[in-house]
Structures are given as C-alpha cells and as structure tokens.
Amino acid sequence: MYMIFKEARDARRWDAERNCYMDKEGIPVVDPKTIDFEALIASIPTVDKLYRPRKRRRIVKKHVEEIINVN
C-alpha cells in the first residue's frame, strides 16, 4: 500500500478536486500513516448486518407460502 502511494507522490499525480494522490488507473490513494484503522474497521458491516436481510426474506417467503397453502 505504501509503495503505491509513494509512486503516485513521486509522479506528482495530485488531484486537487479530490484532495488526494491518484494511482496509474485513477484510483485515489492515501498515505498509510494517515489512515484511521478504528474508523475503517467500524465502517465494515458485521456478519449479522450482512445476513439479516436474507433471514427476513426467508421469513417473509415462508409466511407467503403459508398464506398460499391456506387459500
């Protein structure tokens, strides 16, 4: 990660609009020293948040199937 940032910095690919350096493909890169890992980890959804919608869909599907079978 640092090598990509260093290469972008050395090549002077500063994007004033985004206020960061850009790599060869135009993807923003940041100095690894400035990353707040606590905030990064907090932004990643937990397993419960990822799978909660699937569980709800199964419950709704089961409910709808029960209604269809009753009628």
XYZ file of C-alpha atoms in Angstrom:
71
model
C 0.000 0.000 0.000
C 2.814 2.381 0.812
C 4.601 1.653 -2.473
C 1.523 2.669 -4.485
C 1.230 5.897 -2.503
C 4.956 6.603 -2.852
C 4.837 6.026 -6.618
C 1.837 8.359 -7.010
C 3.515 11.007 -4.856
C 6.808 10.749 -6.753
C 4.937 11.029 -10.064
C 3.109 14.106 -8.682
C -0.355 12.806 -9.548
C -2.175 15.108 -7.115
C -5.898 15.589 -7.743
C -6.881 18.971 -6.330
C -10.600 18.229 -6.741
C -10.432 15.109 -4.562
C -7.581 16.430 -2.433
C -5.517 13.228 -2.759
C -2.969 11.433 -4.909
C -4.118 9.132 -7.717
C -2.530 5.885 -8.893
C -1.952 4.980 -12.556
C -5.562 3.823 -13.006
C -7.011 6.978 -11.457
C -7.885 5.387 -8.128
C -7.357 7.611 -5.074
C -4.523 6.554 -2.768
C -3.724 7.803 0.711
C -0.684 7.881 2.914
C -0.892 4.770 5.122
C 0.276 6.880 8.072
C -2.949 8.929 7.921
C -5.400 6.007 7.929
C -7.646 5.755 10.996
C -7.926 1.978 11.290
C -10.508 2.174 14.074
C -12.848 4.152 11.793
C -12.125 1.785 8.911
C -12.970 -1.269 10.985
C -16.134 0.402 12.310
C -17.334 1.021 8.734
C -17.201 -2.677 7.788
C -20.586 -4.337 8.339
C -20.739 -7.266 10.726
C -21.972 -10.700 9.737
C -25.287 -10.029 11.479
C -25.898 -6.937 9.359
C -24.964 -8.745 6.159
C -27.193 -11.767 6.680
C -30.166 -10.106 8.386
C -31.961 -9.294 5.076
C -31.630 -12.930 3.940
C -33.215 -14.137 7.157
C -36.089 -11.680 6.725
C -36.647 -12.849 3.134
C -36.871 -16.460 4.321
C -39.404 -15.495 6.988
C -41.493 -13.497 4.509
C -41.267 -16.286 1.927
C -42.417 -18.844 4.499
C -45.303 -16.561 5.532
C -46.403 -16.059 1.924
C -46.227 -19.795 1.256
C -48.382 -20.449 4.313
C -50.971 -17.932 3.071
C -50.996 -19.527 -0.380
C -51.401 -23.016 1.067
C -54.263 -21.923 3.328
C -56.231 -20.495 0.405
